[in-house]
Coordinates of C-alpha atoms and ligand atoms in Angstrom, one line a residue:
M18 CA -25.7 22.5 8.9
G19 CA -26.8 21.7 5.4
E20 CA -25.1 19.9 2.5
F21 CA -23.3 23.0 1.2
E22 CA -22.1 24.2 4.6
L23 CA -20.8 20.7 5.1
I24 CA -18.8 20.9 1.9
T25 CA -17.5 24.4 2.7
N26 CA -16.6 23.5 6.3
Y27 CA -14.8 20.3 5.7
F28 CA -14.0 19.7 2.1
S29 CA -13.2 22.9 0.3
K30 CA -10.1 23.7 2.3
A31 CA -7.2 23.4 -0.1
G32 CA -4.6 21.6 2.0
S33 CA -1.6 21.9 -0.3
P34 CA -2.9 23.8 -3.2
R35 CA -1.5 22.6 -6.4
T36 CA -0.8 24.9 -9.3
D37 CA -2.2 22.4 -11.8
V38 CA -5.7 22.7 -10.2
H39 CA -7.3 25.5 -12.3
C40 CA -10.6 24.9 -10.7
G41 CA -11.3 22.8 -7.7
V42 CA -14.1 22.3 -5.2
G43 CA -17.0 24.7 -5.9
D44 CA -17.7 24.4 -9.6
D45 CA -19.6 21.8 -11.7
G46 CA -16.3 20.1 -12.4
A47 CA -12.6 20.3 -11.6
V48 CA -10.2 21.6 -14.2
L49 CA -6.9 19.8 -13.9
Q50 CA -3.8 20.3 -16.0
V51 CA -2.1 17.0 -16.9
R52 CA 1.6 17.5 -17.4
D53 CA 2.9 17.4 -21.0
G54 CA 4.1 14.0 -22.0
Y55 CA 2.3 12.3 -19.2
D56 CA -0.6 9.8 -19.0
L57 CA -3.5 10.3 -16.5
V58 CA -4.0 7.2 -14.2
V59 CA -7.4 7.0 -12.5
T60 CA -8.6 4.6 -9.8
T61 CA -11.6 4.3 -7.5
D62 CA -12.1 2.6 -4.1
T63 CA -15.2 2.4 -2.0
M64 CA -15.4 1.7 1.7
V65 CA -18.8 0.8 3.1
V66 CA -19.6 0.6 6.8
G67 CA -20.0 -3.0 8.0
T68 CA -18.1 -4.3 4.9
H69 CA -14.8 -2.4 5.0
F70 CA -14.8 -0.8 8.5
F71 CA -16.7 -0.9 11.8
A72 CA -19.1 1.9 12.6
D73 CA -17.1 2.9 15.7
V74 CA -13.7 3.2 13.9
D75 CA -11.7 6.4 14.6
P76 CA -12.9 8.8 11.8
R77 CA -9.4 10.3 11.5
A78 CA -8.0 6.8 10.7
L79 CA -10.8 6.3 8.3
G80 CA -10.0 9.5 6.4
H81 CA -6.4 8.4 6.3
K82 CA -7.2 4.9 5.1
L83 CA -9.5 6.1 2.3
V84 CA -6.8 8.2 0.8
A85 CA -4.0 5.6 1.4
V86 CA -5.8 2.7 -0.3
N87 CA -6.6 4.9 -3.3
V88 CA -3.1 6.3 -3.5
S89 CA -1.7 2.7 -3.1
D90 CA -3.4 1.8 -6.4
L91 CA -1.6 4.7 -8.1
A92 CA 1.7 3.7 -6.5
A93 CA 1.2 0.2 -8.0
M94 CA 0.9 1.7 -11.4
G95 CA 4.1 3.7 -10.9
A96 CA 2.1 6.9 -10.9
E97 CA 2.6 10.1 -9.0
P98 CA -0.6 10.9 -7.0
S99 CA -2.1 14.3 -7.9
W100 CA -5.8 14.8 -7.4
L101 CA -8.6 13.3 -5.3
S102 CA -12.4 13.3 -5.5
L103 CA -14.7 12.2 -2.7
A104 CA -18.3 10.8 -3.0
L105 CA -19.5 10.8 0.6
T106 CA -22.8 9.3 1.8
V107 CA -23.7 9.9 5.5
P108 CA -26.9 9.1 7.3
V109 CA -26.8 12.3 9.4
I110 CA -24.4 15.3 9.8
Q111 CA -22.2 14.8 12.8
P112 CA -19.8 17.7 13.0
D113 CA -17.3 16.0 15.3
W114 CA -17.1 12.9 13.2
L115 CA -16.9 14.9 9.9
S116 CA -14.2 17.2 11.2
E117 CA -12.0 14.3 12.3
F118 CA -12.7 12.4 9.1
A119 CA -11.8 15.4 7.0
A120 CA -8.7 16.1 9.1
G121 CA -7.4 12.5 8.5
L122 CA -8.2 12.8 4.8
H123 CA -6.6 16.2 4.3
E124 CA -3.4 15.4 6.3
T125 CA -2.8 12.2 4.3
A126 CA -3.6 13.9 1.0
E127 CA -1.1 16.6 1.9
Y128 CA 1.5 13.9 2.8
F129 CA 1.1 12.5 -0.7
N130 CA 1.1 15.9 -2.3
C131 CA -2.5 15.4 -3.5
Q132 CA -5.4 17.9 -3.5
L133 CA -9.1 17.2 -3.0
V134 CA -10.7 18.8 -6.1
G135 CA -14.3 17.8 -5.9
G136 CA -16.9 15.2 -5.0
D137 CA -20.5 14.6 -4.2
T138 CA -22.4 14.5 -0.9
T139 CA -25.6 12.5 -0.3
K140 CA -27.7 11.1 2.6
G141 CA -27.8 7.4 3.1
P142 CA -26.0 4.5 4.8
L143 CA -22.4 5.5 5.6
S144 CA -20.3 4.9 2.5
L145 CA -17.1 6.5 1.2
T146 CA -16.0 6.5 -2.4
M147 CA -12.7 8.1 -3.5
I148 CA -11.4 8.6 -7.0
A149 CA -7.7 9.2 -7.1
K150 CA -5.9 10.6 -10.2
G151 CA -2.2 10.4 -10.8
Q152 CA 0.3 11.0 -13.6
V153 CA 2.9 8.8 -15.1
P154 CA 5.3 9.5 -18.0
R155 CA 3.6 8.5 -21.2
G156 CA 3.7 4.7 -21.7
K157 CA 5.5 4.0 -18.5
A158 CA 2.7 2.8 -16.3
I159 CA 3.5 -0.6 -14.7
K160 CA 0.7 -3.0 -15.6
R161 CA -0.3 -6.4 -14.2
S162 CA 0.1 -7.9 -17.7
G163 CA 3.9 -7.6 -18.1
A164 CA 5.3 -10.6 -16.1
K165 CA 7.4 -13.0 -18.1
V166 CA 8.5 -16.6 -17.4
G167 CA 11.7 -16.5 -15.3
D168 CA 11.0 -13.1 -13.7
Y169 CA 11.6 -12.8 -10.0
I170 CA 8.7 -12.0 -7.7
Y171 CA 9.2 -9.4 -4.9
V172 CA 7.1 -7.8 -2.2
T173 CA 7.7 -4.7 -0.1
G174 CA 7.5 -4.5 3.6
T175 CA 6.1 -7.3 5.7
L176 CA 2.9 -9.3 5.1
G177 CA 0.0 -10.3 7.4
D178 CA 0.3 -7.4 9.9
A179 CA -3.0 -5.8 8.9
A180 CA -4.8 -9.1 9.1
L181 CA -3.5 -9.6 12.6
G182 CA -4.5 -6.0 13.4
L183 CA -8.1 -6.9 12.3
R184 CA -8.1 -9.9 14.6
L185 CA -6.8 -7.8 17.5
V186 CA -9.6 -5.2 16.9
Q187 CA -12.2 -8.0 16.6
G188 CA -10.9 -9.4 19.9
V189 CA -10.3 -12.8 18.5
Q190 CA -6.5 -12.7 19.0
Q191 CA -4.1 -11.4 21.6
V192 CA -1.0 -9.4 20.8
S193 CA 1.5 -8.6 23.5
K194 CA 1.6 -5.0 24.7
K195 CA 4.9 -4.2 23.1
H196 CA 3.6 -5.1 19.6
Q197 CA 0.1 -3.7 19.8
A198 CA 0.9 -0.2 18.6
H199 CA 2.7 -1.5 15.6
I200 CA 0.0 -3.9 14.6
L201 CA -2.8 -1.4 15.1
Q202 CA -0.8 1.2 13.1
R203 CA -0.5 -1.3 10.2
F204 CA -4.2 -2.0 10.3
H205 CA -5.5 1.6 10.7
Y206 CA -2.8 3.6 9.0
P207 CA -1.6 1.6 6.0
T208 CA 1.3 3.1 4.0
A209 CA 1.1 3.6 0.2
R210 CA 4.5 2.8 -1.4
V211 CA 4.4 5.8 -3.6
A212 CA 8.1 6.7 -4.1
L213 CA 9.1 3.1 -4.5
G214 CA 6.3 2.5 -7.1
Q215 CA 7.6 5.3 -9.2
A216 CA 11.2 4.0 -8.9
L217 CA 10.0 0.6 -10.1
R218 CA 9.0 2.0 -13.5
S219 CA 12.5 1.3 -14.8
V220 CA 12.8 -2.2 -13.6
A221 CA 9.5 -3.9 -12.9
S222 CA 7.8 -6.0 -15.6
S223 CA 4.5 -6.0 -13.7
A224 CA 3.2 -4.7 -10.3
M225 CA 0.1 -4.5 -8.2
D226 CA -0.7 -3.6 -4.6
I227 CA -1.8 -6.3 -2.2
S228 CA -5.2 -5.4 -0.8
D229 CA -6.9 -8.8 -0.5
G230 CA -4.0 -11.0 0.4
L231 CA -0.9 -12.1 -1.5
A232 CA -2.1 -15.5 -2.7
G233 CA -5.4 -14.3 -4.1
D234 CA -4.0 -11.1 -5.5
I235 CA -1.1 -12.7 -7.4
Y236 CA -3.6 -14.5 -9.5
H237 CA -4.4 -11.2 -11.1
I238 CA -0.9 -10.9 -12.4
L239 CA -0.8 -14.6 -13.4
Q240 CA -4.1 -14.2 -15.4
R241 CA -3.3 -10.8 -17.0
S242 CA 0.3 -12.0 -17.9
A243 CA -0.7 -15.6 -18.8
V244 CA 2.0 -17.1 -16.6
G245 CA 2.3 -19.2 -13.4
A246 CA 4.3 -18.7 -10.3
Y247 CA 5.9 -20.3 -7.3
I248 CA 6.2 -18.7 -3.9
D249 CA 8.7 -19.9 -1.4
V250 CA 6.7 -19.6 1.8
Q251 CA 9.8 -19.6 4.0
K252 CA 10.8 -16.4 2.3
L253 CA 7.6 -14.5 3.1
P254 CA 8.7 -11.3 5.0
L255 CA 7.1 -11.4 8.5
S256 CA 7.3 -8.7 11.2
Q257 CA 8.7 -9.5 14.6
A258 CA 5.2 -8.6 15.9
L259 CA 3.6 -11.2 13.7
K260 CA 6.2 -13.9 14.6
D261 CA 5.8 -13.2 18.3
S262 CA 2.0 -13.3 18.1
C263 CA 1.3 -16.4 16.0
D264 CA 2.6 -19.9 15.6
S265 CA 4.4 -20.4 12.3
A266 CA 1.4 -22.0 10.5
Q267 CA -0.8 -19.1 11.4
A268 CA 1.9 -16.5 10.5
M269 CA 2.2 -18.1 7.1
Q270 CA -1.5 -18.2 6.6
L271 CA -1.9 -14.5 7.5
A272 CA 1.0 -13.5 5.3
L273 CA -0.4 -15.5 2.4
S274 CA -4.1 -14.7 2.6
G275 CA -4.6 -11.7 5.0
G276 CA -5.8 -8.5 3.3
E277 CA -5.1 -4.8 3.7
D278 CA -1.3 -4.7 3.9
Y279 CA -1.2 -2.4 0.8
E280 CA 2.4 -3.6 0.1
L281 CA 3.5 -3.8 -3.5
L282 CA 3.9 -7.1 -5.3
F283 CA 6.0 -6.9 -8.5
T284 CA 8.1 -8.8 -10.9
V285 CA 11.6 -8.1 -12.2
P286 CA 13.5 -9.8 -15.1
D287 CA 16.8 -11.4 -14.3
S288 CA 18.6 -8.7 -16.3
K289 CA 17.3 -5.9 -14.1
R290 CA 17.9 -7.5 -10.6
G291 CA 21.2 -5.7 -10.2
A292 CA 19.7 -2.4 -11.1
L293 CA 16.9 -3.1 -8.6
D294 CA 19.3 -3.4 -5.7
V295 CA 20.9 0.0 -6.5
L296 CA 17.6 1.7 -7.1
L297 CA 16.1 0.5 -3.8
S298 CA 18.8 1.7 -1.5
P299 CA 17.5 5.3 -1.0
Y300 CA 14.0 4.3 0.0
G301 CA 14.6 2.4 3.2
V302 CA 11.7 0.0 2.4
P303 CA 12.6 -3.6 2.8
V304 CA 12.0 -5.6 -0.4
T305 CA 12.1 -9.4 -0.4
C306 CA 12.3 -11.9 -3.3
I307 CA 9.7 -14.5 -2.6
G308 CA 9.5 -16.6 -5.8
R309 CA 9.6 -16.8 -9.6
I310 CA 7.3 -16.6 -12.6
T311 CA 6.8 -20.0 -14.3
G312 CA 5.2 -21.1 -17.6
Q313 CA 2.2 -22.9 -16.2
T314 CA -0.5 -20.4 -16.9
G315 CA -2.7 -19.5 -14.0
K316 CA -1.0 -22.0 -11.6
L317 CA 0.3 -20.9 -8.2
E318 CA 2.6 -23.3 -6.4
L319 CA 3.8 -22.9 -2.8
K320 CA 7.3 -24.2 -1.9
A321 CA 8.4 -25.0 1.6
G322 CA 11.9 -26.5 1.6
E323 CA 11.7 -29.6 -0.7
Q324 CA 7.9 -29.7 -0.6
V325 CA 5.7 -28.2 -3.3
F326 CA 1.9 -27.7 -3.0
S327 CA -0.5 -26.5 -5.5
Y328 CA -2.4 -23.6 -4.0
Q329 CA -6.2 -23.4 -4.2
H330 CA -7.3 -19.8 -4.5
K331 CA -9.9 -18.8 -1.8
G332 CA -9.3 -15.1 -1.7
F333 CA -11.9 -12.6 -0.6
E334 CA -14.6 -11.8 -3.1
H335 CA -17.6 -9.7 -2.3
F336 CA -20.2 -11.9 -4.0
Ligands
ADP423 P1 -23.3 19.5 -8.7 O1 -24.7 19.6 -8.2 O2 -23.0 20.5 -9.8 O3 -22.8 18.1 -9.0 P2 -22.7 19.8 -6.0 O4 -23.7 20.8 -5.5 O5 -23.0 18.3 -5.7 O6 -22.4 20.0 -7.5 O7 -21.3 20.1 -5.3 C1 -20.8 21.4 -5.2 C2 -19.3 21.5 -5.3 O8 -18.8 20.8 -4.1 C3 -18.8 20.7 -6.5 O9 -17.6 21.4 -6.9 C4 -18.4 19.4 -5.9 O10 -17.3 18.8 -6.6 C5 -18.0 19.7 -4.5 N1 -18.3 18.6 -3.6 C6 -19.5 18.1 -3.2 N2 -19.3 17.1 -2.3 C7 -18.0 17.1 -2.0 C8 -17.2 16.3 -1.1 N3 -17.8 15.4 -0.3 N4 -15.9 16.5 -1.1 C9 -15.3 17.4 -1.9 N5 -16.0 18.2 -2.7 C10 -17.3 18.0 -2.8
MG424 MG1 -23.5 20.7 -11.6

């Protein structure tokens, strides 16, 4: 099998063909029709073997995760996911691996109503780059820069599960049988909070998705918005699986600094908190208020009962 057969066999299948794709895989470029009155939102995420995933990971899960982490960025902007491109680098053509990877990619793309519209295929150390494109009503994208002093800070879902999943996969931590499936699911098959992200357009002053851990990621909002924040660590939403698998100090540490949960972190002004409760009810995603925005630019404080600590940022950075 050569490069072009590979593309035809695995990547040119139109999972859920969209009527706004006038030209997809097979030409020099894709031709995509952006809806009238909408802005185009574009994001890119790369996953490199050894850095983002283990070489022996289930390729189907990998295909899923590549789509989910990209779509999660669109969700955080309040955008509706539409189109995907894939830059794939593989050392050799392994049909079984590619077929599973493509299946995971296409099924997740279909789930989010996205279509793969192009890409590039090269030989080299295993590396996956996806570009996701979405649409948002003009001017309505939720940015990191809109948080204001006094806004309430919220997160979706539970935090720390993916980090525990990583520890389980690495064999450095035990998780009881009854919780293993949930924890592995959270690590290998993260969800992107797409519907919720779009609903937040009318209430959130800022938003982002948590990929590298809450405490590190929130700094991006603090810096872009020129504000500070406090987080009440006793309010951090923890799954039963996490609580049963860790002592409270470790649970808190994983929830604060563990990466890859892909939950949304967002801020809401006091005047919109009532609207938020009403708006959230159809989504069935738990949302927890964990703190407030303060006027101390760039400063994150952690509260536990009466105690307040200043948090020293040690989030993950590649270099
Ligand atoms: P070009 O040389 O003009 O850049 P290529 O020969 O690299 O085009 O690719 C042929 C077609 O296949 C293009 O439409 C491209 O978008 C698509 N394509 C290449 N690799 C992938 C991939 N991994 N996934 C999806 N589409 C791909
Ligand atoms: Mg060309």
